[in-house]
Structure formats: structure tokens, C-alpha cells
mmCIF file of C-alpha atoms in Angstrom:
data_model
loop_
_atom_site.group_PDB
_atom_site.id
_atom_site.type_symbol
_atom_site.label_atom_id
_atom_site.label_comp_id
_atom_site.label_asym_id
_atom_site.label_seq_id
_atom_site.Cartn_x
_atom_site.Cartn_y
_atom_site.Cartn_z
ATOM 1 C CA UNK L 4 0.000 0.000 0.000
ATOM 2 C CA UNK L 5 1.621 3.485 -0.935
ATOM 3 C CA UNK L 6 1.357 5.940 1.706
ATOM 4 C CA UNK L 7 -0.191 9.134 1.346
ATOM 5 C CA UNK L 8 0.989 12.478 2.550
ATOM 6 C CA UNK L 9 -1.459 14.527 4.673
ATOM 7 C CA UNK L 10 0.178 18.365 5.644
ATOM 8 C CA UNK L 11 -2.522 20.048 7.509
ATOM 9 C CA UNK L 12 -2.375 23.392 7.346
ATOM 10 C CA UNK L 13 1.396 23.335 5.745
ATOM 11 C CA UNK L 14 1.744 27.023 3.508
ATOM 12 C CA UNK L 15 2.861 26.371 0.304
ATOM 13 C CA UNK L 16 3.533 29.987 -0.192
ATOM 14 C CA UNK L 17 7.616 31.502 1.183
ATOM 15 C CA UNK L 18 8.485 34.192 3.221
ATOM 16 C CA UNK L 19 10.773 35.354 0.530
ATOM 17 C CA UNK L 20 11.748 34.129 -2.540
ATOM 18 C CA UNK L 21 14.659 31.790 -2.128
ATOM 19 C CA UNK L 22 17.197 30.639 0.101
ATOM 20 C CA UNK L 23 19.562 33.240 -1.095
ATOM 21 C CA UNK L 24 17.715 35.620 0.493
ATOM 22 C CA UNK L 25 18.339 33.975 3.699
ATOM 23 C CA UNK L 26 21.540 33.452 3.498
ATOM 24 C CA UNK L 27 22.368 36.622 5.408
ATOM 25 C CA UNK L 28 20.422 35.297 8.752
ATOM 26 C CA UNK L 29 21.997 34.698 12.210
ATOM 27 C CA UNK L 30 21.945 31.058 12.982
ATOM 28 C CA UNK L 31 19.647 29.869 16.096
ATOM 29 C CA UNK L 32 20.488 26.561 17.955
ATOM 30 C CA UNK L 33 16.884 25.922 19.286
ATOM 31 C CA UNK L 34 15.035 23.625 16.905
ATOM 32 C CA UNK L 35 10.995 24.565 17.031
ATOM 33 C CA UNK L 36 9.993 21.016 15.494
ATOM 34 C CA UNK L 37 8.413 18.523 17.620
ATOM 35 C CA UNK L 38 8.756 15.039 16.395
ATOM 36 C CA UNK L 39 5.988 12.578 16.965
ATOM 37 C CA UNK L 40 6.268 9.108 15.047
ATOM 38 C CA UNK L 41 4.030 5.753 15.908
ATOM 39 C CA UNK L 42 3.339 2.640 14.095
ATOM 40 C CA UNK L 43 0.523 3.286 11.811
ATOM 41 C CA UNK L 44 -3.064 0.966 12.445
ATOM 42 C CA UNK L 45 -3.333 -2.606 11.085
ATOM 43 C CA UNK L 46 -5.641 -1.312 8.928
ATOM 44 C CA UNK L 47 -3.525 0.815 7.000
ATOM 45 C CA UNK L 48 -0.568 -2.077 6.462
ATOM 46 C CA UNK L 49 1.227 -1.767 10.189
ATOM 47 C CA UNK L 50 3.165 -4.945 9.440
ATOM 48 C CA UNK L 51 4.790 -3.999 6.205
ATOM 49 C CA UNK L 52 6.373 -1.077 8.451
ATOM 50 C CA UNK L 53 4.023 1.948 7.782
ATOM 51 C CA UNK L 54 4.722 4.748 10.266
ATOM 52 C CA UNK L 55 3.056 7.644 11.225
ATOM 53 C CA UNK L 56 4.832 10.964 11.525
ATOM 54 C CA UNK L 57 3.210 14.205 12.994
ATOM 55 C CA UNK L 58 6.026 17.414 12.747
ATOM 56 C CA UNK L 59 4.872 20.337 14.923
ATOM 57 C CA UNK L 60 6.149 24.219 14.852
ATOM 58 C CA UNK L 61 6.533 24.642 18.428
ATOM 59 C CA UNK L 62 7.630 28.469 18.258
ATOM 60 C CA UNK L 63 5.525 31.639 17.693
ATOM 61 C CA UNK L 64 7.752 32.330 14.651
ATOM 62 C CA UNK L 65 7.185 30.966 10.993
ATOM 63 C CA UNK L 66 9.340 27.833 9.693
ATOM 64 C CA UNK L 67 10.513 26.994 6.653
ATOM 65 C CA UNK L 68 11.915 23.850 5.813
ATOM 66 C CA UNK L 69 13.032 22.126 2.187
ATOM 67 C CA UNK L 70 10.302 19.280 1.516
ATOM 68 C CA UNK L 71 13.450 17.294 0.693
ATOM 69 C CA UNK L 72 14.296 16.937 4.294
ATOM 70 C CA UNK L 73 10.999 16.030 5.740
ATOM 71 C CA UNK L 74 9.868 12.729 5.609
ATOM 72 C CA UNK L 75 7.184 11.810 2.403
ATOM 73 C CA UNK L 76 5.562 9.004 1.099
ATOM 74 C CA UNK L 77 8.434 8.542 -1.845
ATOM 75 C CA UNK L 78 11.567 9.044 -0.004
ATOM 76 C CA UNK L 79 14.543 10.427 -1.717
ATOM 77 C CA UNK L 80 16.994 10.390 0.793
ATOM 78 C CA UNK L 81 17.878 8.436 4.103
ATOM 79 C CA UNK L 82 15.780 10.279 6.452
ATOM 80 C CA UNK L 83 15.282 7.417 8.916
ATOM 81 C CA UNK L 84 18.175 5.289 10.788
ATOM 82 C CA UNK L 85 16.777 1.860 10.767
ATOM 83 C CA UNK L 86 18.063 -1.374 12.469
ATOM 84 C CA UNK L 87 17.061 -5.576 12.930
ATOM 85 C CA UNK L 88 18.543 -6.514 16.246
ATOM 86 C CA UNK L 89 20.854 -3.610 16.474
ATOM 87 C CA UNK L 90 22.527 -4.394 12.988
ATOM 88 C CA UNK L 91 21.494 -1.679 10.588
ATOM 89 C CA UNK L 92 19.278 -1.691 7.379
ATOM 90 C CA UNK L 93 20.273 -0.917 4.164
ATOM 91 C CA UNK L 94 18.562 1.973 2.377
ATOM 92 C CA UNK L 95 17.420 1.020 -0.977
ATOM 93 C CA UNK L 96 15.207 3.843 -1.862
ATOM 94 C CA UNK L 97 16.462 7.522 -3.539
ATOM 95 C CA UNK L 98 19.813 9.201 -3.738
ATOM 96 C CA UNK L 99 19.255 12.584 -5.391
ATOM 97 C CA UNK L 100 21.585 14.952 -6.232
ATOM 98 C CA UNK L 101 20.189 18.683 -5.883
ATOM 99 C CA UNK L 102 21.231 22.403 -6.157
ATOM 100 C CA UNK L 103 20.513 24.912 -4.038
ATOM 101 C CA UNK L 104 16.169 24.870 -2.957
ATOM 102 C CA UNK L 105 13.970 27.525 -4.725
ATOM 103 C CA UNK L 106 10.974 29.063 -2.908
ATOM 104 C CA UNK L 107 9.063 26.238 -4.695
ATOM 105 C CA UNK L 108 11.146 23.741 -2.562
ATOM 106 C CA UNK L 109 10.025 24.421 0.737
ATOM 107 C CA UNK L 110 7.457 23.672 3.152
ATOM 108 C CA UNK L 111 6.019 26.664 6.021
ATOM 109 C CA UNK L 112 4.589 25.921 9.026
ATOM 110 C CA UNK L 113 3.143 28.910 11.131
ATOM 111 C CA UNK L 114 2.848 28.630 14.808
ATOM 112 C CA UNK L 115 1.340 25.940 15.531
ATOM 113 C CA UNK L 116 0.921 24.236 12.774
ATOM 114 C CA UNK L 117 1.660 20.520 11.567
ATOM 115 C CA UNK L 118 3.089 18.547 8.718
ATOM 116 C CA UNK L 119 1.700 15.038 8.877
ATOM 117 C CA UNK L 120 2.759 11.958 6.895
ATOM 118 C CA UNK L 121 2.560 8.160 6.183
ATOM 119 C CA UNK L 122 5.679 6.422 5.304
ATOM 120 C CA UNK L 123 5.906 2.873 4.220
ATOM 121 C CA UNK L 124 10.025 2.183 5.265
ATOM 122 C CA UNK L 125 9.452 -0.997 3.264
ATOM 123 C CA UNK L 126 9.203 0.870 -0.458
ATOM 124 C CA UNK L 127 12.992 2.471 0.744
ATOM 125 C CA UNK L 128 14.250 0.049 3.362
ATOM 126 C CA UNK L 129 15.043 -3.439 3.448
ATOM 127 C CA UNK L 130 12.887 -4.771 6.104
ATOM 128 C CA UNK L 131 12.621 -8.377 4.716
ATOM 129 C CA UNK L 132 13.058 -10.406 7.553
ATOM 130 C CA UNK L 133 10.585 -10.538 10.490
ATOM 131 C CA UNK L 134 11.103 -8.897 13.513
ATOM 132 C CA UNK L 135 11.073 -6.184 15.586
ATOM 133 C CA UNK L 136 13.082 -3.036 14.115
ATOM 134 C CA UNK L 137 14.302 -0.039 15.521
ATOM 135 C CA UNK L 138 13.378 3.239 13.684
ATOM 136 C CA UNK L 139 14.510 6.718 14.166
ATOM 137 C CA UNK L 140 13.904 9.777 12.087
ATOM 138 C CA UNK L 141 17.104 11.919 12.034
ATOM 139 C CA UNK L 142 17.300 14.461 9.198
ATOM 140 C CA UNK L 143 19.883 17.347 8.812
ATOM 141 C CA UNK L 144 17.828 20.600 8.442
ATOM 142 C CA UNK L 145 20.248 22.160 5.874
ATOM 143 C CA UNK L 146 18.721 25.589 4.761
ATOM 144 C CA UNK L 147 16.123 25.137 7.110
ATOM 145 C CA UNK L 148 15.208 28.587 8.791
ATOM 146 C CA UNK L 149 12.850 30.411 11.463
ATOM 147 C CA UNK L 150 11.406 33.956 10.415
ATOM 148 C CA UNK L 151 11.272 36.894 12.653
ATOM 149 C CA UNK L 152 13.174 39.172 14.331
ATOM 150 C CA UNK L 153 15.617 38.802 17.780
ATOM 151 C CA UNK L 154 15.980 35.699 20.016
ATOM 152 C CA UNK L 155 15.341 32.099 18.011
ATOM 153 C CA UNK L 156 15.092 33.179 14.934
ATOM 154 C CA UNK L 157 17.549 32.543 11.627
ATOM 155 C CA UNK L 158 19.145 29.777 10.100
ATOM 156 C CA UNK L 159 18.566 26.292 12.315
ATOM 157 C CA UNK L 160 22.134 25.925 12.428
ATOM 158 C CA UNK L 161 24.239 24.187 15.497
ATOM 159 C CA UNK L 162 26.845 25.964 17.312
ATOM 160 C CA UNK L 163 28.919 24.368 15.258
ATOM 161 C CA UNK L 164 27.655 25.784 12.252
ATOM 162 C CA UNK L 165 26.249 22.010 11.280
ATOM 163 C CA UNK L 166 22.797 22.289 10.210
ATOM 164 C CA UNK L 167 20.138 21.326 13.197
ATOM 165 C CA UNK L 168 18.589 17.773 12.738
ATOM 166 C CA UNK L 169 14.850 17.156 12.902
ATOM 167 C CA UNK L 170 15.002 13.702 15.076
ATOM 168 C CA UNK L 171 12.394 11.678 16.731
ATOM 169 C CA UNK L 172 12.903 9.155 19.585
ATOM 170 C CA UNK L 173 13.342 5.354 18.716
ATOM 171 C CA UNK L 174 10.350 3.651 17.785
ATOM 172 C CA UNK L 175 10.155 -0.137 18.190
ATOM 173 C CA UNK L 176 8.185 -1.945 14.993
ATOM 174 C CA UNK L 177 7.357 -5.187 14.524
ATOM 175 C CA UNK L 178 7.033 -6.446 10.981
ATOM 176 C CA UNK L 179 6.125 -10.006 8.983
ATOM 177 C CA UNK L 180 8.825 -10.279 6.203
ATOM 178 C CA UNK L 181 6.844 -12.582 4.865
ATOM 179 C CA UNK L 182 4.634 -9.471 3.655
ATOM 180 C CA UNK L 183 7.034 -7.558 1.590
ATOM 181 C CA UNK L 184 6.410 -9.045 -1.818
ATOM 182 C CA UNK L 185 4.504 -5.784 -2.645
ATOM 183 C CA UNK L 186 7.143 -3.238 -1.676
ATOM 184 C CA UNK L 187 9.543 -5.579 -3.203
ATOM 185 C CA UNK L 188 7.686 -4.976 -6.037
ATOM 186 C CA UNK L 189 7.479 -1.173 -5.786
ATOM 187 C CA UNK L 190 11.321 -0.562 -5.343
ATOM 188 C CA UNK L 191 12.867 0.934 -8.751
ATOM 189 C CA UNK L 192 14.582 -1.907 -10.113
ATOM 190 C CA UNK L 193 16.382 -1.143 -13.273
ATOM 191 C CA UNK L 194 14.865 -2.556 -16.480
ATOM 192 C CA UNK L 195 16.970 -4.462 -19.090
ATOM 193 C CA UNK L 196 17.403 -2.929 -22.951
ATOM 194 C CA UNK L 197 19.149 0.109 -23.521
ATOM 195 C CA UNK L 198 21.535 0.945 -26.452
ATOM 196 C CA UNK L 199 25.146 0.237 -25.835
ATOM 197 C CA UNK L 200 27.443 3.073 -27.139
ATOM 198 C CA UNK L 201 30.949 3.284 -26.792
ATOM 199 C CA UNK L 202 30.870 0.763 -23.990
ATOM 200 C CA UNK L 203 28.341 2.974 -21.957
ATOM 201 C CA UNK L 204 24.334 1.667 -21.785
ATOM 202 C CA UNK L 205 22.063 4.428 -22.798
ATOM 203 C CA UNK L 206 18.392 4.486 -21.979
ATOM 204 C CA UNK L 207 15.269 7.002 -23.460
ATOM 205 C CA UNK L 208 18.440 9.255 -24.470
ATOM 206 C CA UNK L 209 18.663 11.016 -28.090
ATOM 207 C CA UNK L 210 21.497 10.929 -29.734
ATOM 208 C CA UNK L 211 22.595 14.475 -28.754
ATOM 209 C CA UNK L 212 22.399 14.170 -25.188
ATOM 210 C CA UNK L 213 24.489 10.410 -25.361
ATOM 211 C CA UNK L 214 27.165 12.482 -27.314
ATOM 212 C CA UNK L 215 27.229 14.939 -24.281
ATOM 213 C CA UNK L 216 26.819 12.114 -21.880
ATOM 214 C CA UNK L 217 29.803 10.681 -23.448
ATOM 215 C CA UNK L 218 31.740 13.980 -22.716
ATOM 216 C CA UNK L 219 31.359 13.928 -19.365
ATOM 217 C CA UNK L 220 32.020 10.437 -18.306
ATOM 218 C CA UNK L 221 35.521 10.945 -20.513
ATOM 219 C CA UNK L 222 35.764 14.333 -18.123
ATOM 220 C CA UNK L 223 35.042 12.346 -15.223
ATOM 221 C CA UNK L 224 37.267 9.599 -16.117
ATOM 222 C CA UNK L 225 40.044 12.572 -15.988
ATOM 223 C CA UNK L 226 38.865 13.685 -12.702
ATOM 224 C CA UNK L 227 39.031 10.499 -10.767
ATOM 225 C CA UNK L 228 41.961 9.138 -11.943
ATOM 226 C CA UNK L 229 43.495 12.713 -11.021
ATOM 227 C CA UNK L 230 42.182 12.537 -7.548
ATOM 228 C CA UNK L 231 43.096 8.562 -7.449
ATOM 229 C CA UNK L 232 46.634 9.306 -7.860
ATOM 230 C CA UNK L 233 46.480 12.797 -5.301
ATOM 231 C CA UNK L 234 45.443 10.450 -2.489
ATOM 232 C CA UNK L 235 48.128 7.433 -3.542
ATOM 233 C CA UNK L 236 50.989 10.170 -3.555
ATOM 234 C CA UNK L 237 50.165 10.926 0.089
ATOM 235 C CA UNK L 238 49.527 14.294 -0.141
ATOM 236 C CA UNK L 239 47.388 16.169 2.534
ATOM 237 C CA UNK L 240 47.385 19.405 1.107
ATOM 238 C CA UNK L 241 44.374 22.089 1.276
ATOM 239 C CA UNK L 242 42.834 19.790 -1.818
ATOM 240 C CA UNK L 243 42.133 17.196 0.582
ATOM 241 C CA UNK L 244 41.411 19.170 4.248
ATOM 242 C CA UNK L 245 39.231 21.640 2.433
ATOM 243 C CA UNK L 246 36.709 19.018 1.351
ATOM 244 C CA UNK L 247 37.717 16.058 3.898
ATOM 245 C CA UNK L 248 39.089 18.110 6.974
ATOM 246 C CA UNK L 249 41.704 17.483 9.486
ATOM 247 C CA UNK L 250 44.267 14.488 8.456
ATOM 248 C CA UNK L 251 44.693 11.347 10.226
ATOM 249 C CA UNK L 252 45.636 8.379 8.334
ATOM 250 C CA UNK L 253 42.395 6.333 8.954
ATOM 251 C CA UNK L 254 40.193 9.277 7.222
ATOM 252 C CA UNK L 255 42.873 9.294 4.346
ATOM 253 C CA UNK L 256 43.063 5.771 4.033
ATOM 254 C CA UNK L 257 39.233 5.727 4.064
ATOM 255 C CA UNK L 258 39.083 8.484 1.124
ATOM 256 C CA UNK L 259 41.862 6.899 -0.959
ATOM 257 C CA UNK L 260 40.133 3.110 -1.098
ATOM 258 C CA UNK L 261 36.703 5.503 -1.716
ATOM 259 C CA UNK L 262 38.377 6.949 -4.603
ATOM 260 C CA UNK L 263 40.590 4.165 -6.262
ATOM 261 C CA UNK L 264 37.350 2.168 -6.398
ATOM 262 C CA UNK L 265 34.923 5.151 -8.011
ATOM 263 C CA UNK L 266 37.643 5.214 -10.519
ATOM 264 C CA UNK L 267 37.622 1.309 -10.982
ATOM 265 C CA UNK L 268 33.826 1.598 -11.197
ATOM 266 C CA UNK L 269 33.776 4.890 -13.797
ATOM 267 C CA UNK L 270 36.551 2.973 -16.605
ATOM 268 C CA UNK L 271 33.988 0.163 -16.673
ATOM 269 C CA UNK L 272 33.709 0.464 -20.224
ATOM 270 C CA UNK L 273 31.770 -3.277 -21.144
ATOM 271 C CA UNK L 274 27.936 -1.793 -20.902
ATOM 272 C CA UNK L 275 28.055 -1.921 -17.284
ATOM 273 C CA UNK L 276 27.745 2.237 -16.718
ATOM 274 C CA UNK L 277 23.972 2.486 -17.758
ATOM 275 C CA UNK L 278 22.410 6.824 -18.322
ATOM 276 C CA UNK L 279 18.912 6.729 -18.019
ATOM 277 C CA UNK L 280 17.699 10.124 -19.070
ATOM 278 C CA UNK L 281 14.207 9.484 -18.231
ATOM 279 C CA UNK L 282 14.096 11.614 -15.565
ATOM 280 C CA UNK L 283 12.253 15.079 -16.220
ATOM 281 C CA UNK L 284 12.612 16.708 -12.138
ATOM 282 C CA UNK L 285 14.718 19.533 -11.174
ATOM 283 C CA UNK L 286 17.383 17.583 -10.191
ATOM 284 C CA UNK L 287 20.783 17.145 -11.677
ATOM 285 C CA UNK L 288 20.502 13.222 -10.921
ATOM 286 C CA UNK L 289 19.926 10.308 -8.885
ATOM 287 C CA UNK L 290 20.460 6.649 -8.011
ATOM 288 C CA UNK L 291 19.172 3.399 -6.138
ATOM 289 C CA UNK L 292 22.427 2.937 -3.973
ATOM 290 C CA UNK L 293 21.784 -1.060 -4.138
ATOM 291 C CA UNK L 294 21.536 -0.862 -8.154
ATOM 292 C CA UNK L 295 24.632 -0.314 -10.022
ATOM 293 C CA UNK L 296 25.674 0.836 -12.102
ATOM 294 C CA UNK L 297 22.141 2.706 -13.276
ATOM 295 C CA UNK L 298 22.427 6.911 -13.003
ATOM 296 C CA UNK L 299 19.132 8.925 -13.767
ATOM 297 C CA UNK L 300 20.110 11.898 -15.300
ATOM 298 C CA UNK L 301 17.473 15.111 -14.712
ATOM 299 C CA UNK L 302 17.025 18.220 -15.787
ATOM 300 C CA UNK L 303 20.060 20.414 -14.037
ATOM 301 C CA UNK L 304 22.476 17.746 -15.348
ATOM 302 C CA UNK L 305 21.860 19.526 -18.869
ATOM 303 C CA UNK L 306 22.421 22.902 -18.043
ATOM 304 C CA UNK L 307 25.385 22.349 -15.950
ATOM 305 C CA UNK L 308 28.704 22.728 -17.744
ATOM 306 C CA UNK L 309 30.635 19.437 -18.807
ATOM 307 C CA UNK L 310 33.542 20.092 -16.006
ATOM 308 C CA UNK L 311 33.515 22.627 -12.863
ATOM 309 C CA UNK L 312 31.606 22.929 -9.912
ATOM 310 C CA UNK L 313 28.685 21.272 -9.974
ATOM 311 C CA UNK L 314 29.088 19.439 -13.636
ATOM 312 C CA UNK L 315 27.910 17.095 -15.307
ATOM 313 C CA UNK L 316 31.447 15.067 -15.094
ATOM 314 C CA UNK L 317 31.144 15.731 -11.273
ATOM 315 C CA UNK L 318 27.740 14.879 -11.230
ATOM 316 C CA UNK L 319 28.471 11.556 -12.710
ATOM 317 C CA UNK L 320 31.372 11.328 -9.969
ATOM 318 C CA UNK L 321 28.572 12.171 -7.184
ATOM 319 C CA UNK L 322 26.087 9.254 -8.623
ATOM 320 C CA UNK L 323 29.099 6.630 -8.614
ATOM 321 C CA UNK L 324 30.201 7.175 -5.368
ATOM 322 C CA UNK L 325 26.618 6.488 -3.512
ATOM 323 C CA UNK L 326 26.320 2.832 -5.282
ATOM 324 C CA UNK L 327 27.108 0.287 -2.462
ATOM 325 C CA UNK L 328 29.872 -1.723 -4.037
ATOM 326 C CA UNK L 329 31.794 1.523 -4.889
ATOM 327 C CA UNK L 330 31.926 4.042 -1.288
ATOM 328 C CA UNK L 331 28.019 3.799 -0.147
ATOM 329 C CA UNK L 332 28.011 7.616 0.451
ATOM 330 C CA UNK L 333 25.185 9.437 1.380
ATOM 331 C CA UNK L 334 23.645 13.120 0.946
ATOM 332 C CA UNK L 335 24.659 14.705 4.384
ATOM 333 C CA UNK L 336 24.584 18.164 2.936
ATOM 334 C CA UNK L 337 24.849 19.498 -0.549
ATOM 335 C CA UNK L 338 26.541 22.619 -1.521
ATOM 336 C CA UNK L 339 30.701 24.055 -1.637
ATOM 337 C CA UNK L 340 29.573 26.130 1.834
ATOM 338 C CA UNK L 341 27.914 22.880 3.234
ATOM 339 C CA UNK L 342 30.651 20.513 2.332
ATOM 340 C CA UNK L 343 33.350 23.169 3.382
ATOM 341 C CA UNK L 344 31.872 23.162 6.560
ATOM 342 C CA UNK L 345 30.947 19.858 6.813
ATOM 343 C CA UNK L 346 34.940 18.831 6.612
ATOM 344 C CA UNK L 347 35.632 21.547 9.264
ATOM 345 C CA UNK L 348 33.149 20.305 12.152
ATOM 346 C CA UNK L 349 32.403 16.536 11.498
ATOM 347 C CA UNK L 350 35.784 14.555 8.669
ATOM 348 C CA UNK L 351 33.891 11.384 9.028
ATOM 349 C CA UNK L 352 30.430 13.038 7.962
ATOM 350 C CA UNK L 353 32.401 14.621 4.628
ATOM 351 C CA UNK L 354 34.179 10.952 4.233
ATOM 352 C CA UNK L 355 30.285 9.492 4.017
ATOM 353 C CA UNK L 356 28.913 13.031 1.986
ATOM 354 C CA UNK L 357 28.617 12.596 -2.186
ATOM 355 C CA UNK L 358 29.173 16.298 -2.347
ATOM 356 C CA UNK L 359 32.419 15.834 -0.684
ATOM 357 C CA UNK L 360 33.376 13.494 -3.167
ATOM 358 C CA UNK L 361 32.333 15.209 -5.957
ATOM 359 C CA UNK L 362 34.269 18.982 -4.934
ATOM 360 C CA UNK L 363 37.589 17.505 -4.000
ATOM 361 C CA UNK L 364 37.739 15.571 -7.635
ATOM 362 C CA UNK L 365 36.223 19.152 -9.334
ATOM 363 C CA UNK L 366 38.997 21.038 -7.648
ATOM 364 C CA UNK L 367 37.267 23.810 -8.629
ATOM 365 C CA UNK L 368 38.771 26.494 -7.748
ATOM 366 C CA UNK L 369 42.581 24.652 -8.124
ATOM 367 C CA UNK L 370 44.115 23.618 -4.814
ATOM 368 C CA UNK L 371 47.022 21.705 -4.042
#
């Protein structure tokens, strides 16, 4: 059963008209949102692992919040920590790849006011197996903000300049493996066909876009076999601690094996790489982490340049490095500011953040 969203009383309307115009704000480290999440009613599928979540605007001030980091009924990101026995799940669901939110992008709640939601873990989360399973929502409020003037209000930042994280308490759900056939079902598995180019698998793309495509995987060849051979030299120079922080040779080791095996994954040159350029959202791209070597391709990945920051050969460096099999990195925060900042407060988050990734083999602007 597909959940269904249900915002009550949610504006759809901005206090301005994009996060640029924010950008300016002083940072507050209260966080106004209440998190409530229960297992949803039999009724509505409670054993395929259907949750409830109610998120409530505690403050007298307006907040306004990037849909992409609340919870929905088609997740696109790893919103929710989930565990069997206290061994973690696997995500399965969404990685997308996104620029900076337009007004469009966010969600306000006035005082008061709730954003309420159904969300079936089993359509992004592989809760196959019976038994009881641990679930916690915990999702970095990058770009959220709180309108209004003095105390509490601004950017919901940490004091450590880290966005704030909307988080609920552990919930304990039981579910019947037995009943996931459905959501099994649902998952985006990658279909077969496709036209194989120049060793790269093309799907629902003309032949102009394949000829760019085929640009910038050459361009993002370049760049990770340039950033493979940074890390096996040894050097530690502001290259690496501006996108991956402080050095100690655990984090280094950890980014060197990331990168020698994104570069292993992007010379596969047999059909494996498959562009799917079916995708028609804002985007620049996206991925099921569990499904390589399949990369969506949306609409910002046309516009953006073939190298530089945020291109379409680092975009294609982004996408590889989330599958599974190659690093199994995740969104943490997207953005140069967010990443730089990212690597200054928390290595081991940039180590696990695509953006991160992506920058350091851009080198855009040139660092040593």
C-alpha cells in the first residue's frame, strides 16, 4: 500500500523568494519542530512497516523547511536510521543529487501548525526479515530557517555551524517479512534494454544528449583518476582538508580506497555504466544505492557545464560514489559552503557526503 501524505495546514507559499535571500540570517540553535512518530493501524498495512509521523512548529515564529528533508511518502533520501537486532538496514530507496532549494522547494509551518505523513520504510528500506526493528527519524535541516526578528530566529544551524537535525525518539516496529512481496515490487529496479554506445548503456536518451553524456564520463574519467593518484601520492594538502578536513591516516586511508574504487567503477567500459535520461525533475541526478551501475540523469544535469563545480562530469562522480559496491556515500549536505563546513566540524560526515566526493575531484577552484 503506498502511503499518502497529509500536511494540515502546511503554507505552500515563502516568506521570501529563495534561500539566497536567507543566506544573510543569524543562525539559532533551538530547533521549534516537535517530532511525533508511531506505528501506523493494522488497517492501514502496520506490518509492512508503515509509520506515522506528525512534525509540529513549536515556536511563535514561521518555519521553513526544504520538503526534501521532511519525511514523504516517496523518499529520496535516508531520512530514517533503521536497524534488525541492532545491525542496521540498508537503504534502498532515492539518492538525489540537488542544487541549491527555490521558494518552490520548501514547506512553512506557522505557529502551531503541523506537517503530517505516512511512510511505508518498506518501499525504501530493506525490512525483509521478520522482527522487531528499531526506527529513528534523524534528518539534517540544511537551509532550514525560522522567520522573525531577535531571540530564536535565523538559520537552524548548530553551534557548530552544522545544520540542526529534525530527530524523533526510537520507535520499536514489529514487521512479517513474509509481507514484503509488494514493496519488493514497488522498489525501482532497473529494467533491461538500452543501447550500448561506446561501452556505456544508454536508456530514453537522443542521440545528442548520449554524445554529451559521453563527454562527461571521458571528463570524469580525468577527474578520478586525477584525484586517485592525489590520495596514492600521500599528499594532505588544502585539496584534501578543504573538502575532507583534518588528516589522520584512517580518514585518508578511508578516502583513498573511496576513490581508487569510483575510478575502478567509472573505466567500466563493457555496458556496465547504464544513463537513463528518463528523468524530467529539477534535479541534476539520482540513483538506487543497491543498483549499479544505473544513473538517472534530470534536468540540471543539462544545463550544468561538462567540467567545474557542480558538472555534469562531477555529477556523474557524485552518482558513482553512492552505489554500495563503490563508497556507499550518502547526501549529508549538498553545496561548496555545506561541504566546506561539513569537513571543518564533522571529517567522518564529509568521508560518508557525495558532495564531498564530488568537490575535492572538481577542484574547482585549483588547490594543491
Amino acid at each position: 500500500m503506498k502511503s499518502t501524505v497529509l500536511s494540515v495546514a502546511v503554507g505552500t507559499v515563502l516568506l521570501g523568494a529563495s534561500i539566497t535571500g536567507t543566506a544573510a540570517q543569524p543562525s539559532t540553535s533551538f530547533n521549534p519542530l516537535r517530532v511525533e512518530m508511531r506505528a501506523a493501524g493494522a488497517k492501514a498495512g502496520a506490518l509492512l512497516g508503515v509509520v506515522d509521523v506528525v512534525i509540529t512548529n513549536t515556536s511563535s515564529n514561521t518555519v521553513r523547511v526544504p520538503k526534501q528533508r521532511l519525511p514523504s511518502d516517496d523518499l529520496e533520501a535516508s531520512l530514517f536510521q533503521v536497524s534488525r537486532d541492532g545491525k542496521p538496514v540498508a537503504y534502498e530507496g532515492k539518492l538525489v543529487k540537488r542544487g541549491l532549494p527555490q521558494a518552490e522547494d520548501f514547506a512553512v509551518l506557522k505557529p502551531g501548525q503541523q506537517y503530517r505523513v505516512q511512510v511505508d520504510l518498506s518501499g525504501a528500506y530493506d525490512l525483509s526479515r521478520s522482527g522487531y526493528y528499531s526506527v529513528t527519524l534523524r534528518s539534517p535541516l540544511q537551509h532550514a530557517s525560522v522567520a522573525g526578528q531577535g531571540a530564536g530566529t535565523g538559520m537552524l544551524k548548530a553551534l557548530n555551524g552544522q545544520p540542526l537535525e529534525l530527530r524523533s525518539t526510537p520507535l520499536r516496529l514489529w514487521v512479517d517479512g513474509s509481507d514484503q512481496l509488494g514493496a519488493v515490487l514497488k522498489k525501482g529496479k532497473p529494467g533491461g534494454g538500452g543501447t550500448l554506445v561506446n561501452g556505456i548503456t544508454y536508456k530514453g536518451c537522443t542521440t545528442t544528449r548520449m554524445n554529451s553524456i559521453d563527454q562527461a564520463i571521458t571528463a570524469a574519467r580525468n577527474y578520478t583518476e586525477n584525484s586517485k593518484n592525489y590520495l596514492n601520492a600521500g599528499t594532505a594538502g588544502p585539496r584534501y582538508t578543504t573538502w575532507f578536513g583534518s588528516y589522520t591516516s584512517s580518514r585518508y586511508n578511508t578516502a583513498k580506497q573511496h576513490f581508487t574504487a569510483i575510478d575502478s567503477a567509472m573505466d567500466q567500459n563493457g555496458g556496465q555504466i547504464t544513463v537513463n535520461c528518463g528523468c524530467s525533475s529539477s534535479a541534476y541526478a539520482y540513483v538506487y544505492p543497491n543498483q549499479p551501475y544505473e544513473i538517472y540523469v534530470c534536468k540540471a544535469f543539462w544545463s550544468a557545464p561538462v567540467t567545474g563545480t557542480d558538472s555534469k562530469a562531477g555529477t556523474l562522480v557524485h552518482e558513482m560514489s553512492h552505489f554500495n559496491v563503490v563508497a556507499g556515500t550518502d547526501d549529508v549536505v549538498y553545496g561548496q559552503s555545506g561541504a566546506k563546513n561539513l569537513a571543518l566540524t564533522d571529517p567522518n560526515g564529509a568521508l560518508n557526503n557525495a558532495d564531498s566526493h564530488e568537490y575535492f575531484a572538481e577542484n574547482n577552484p585549483a588547490q594543491n
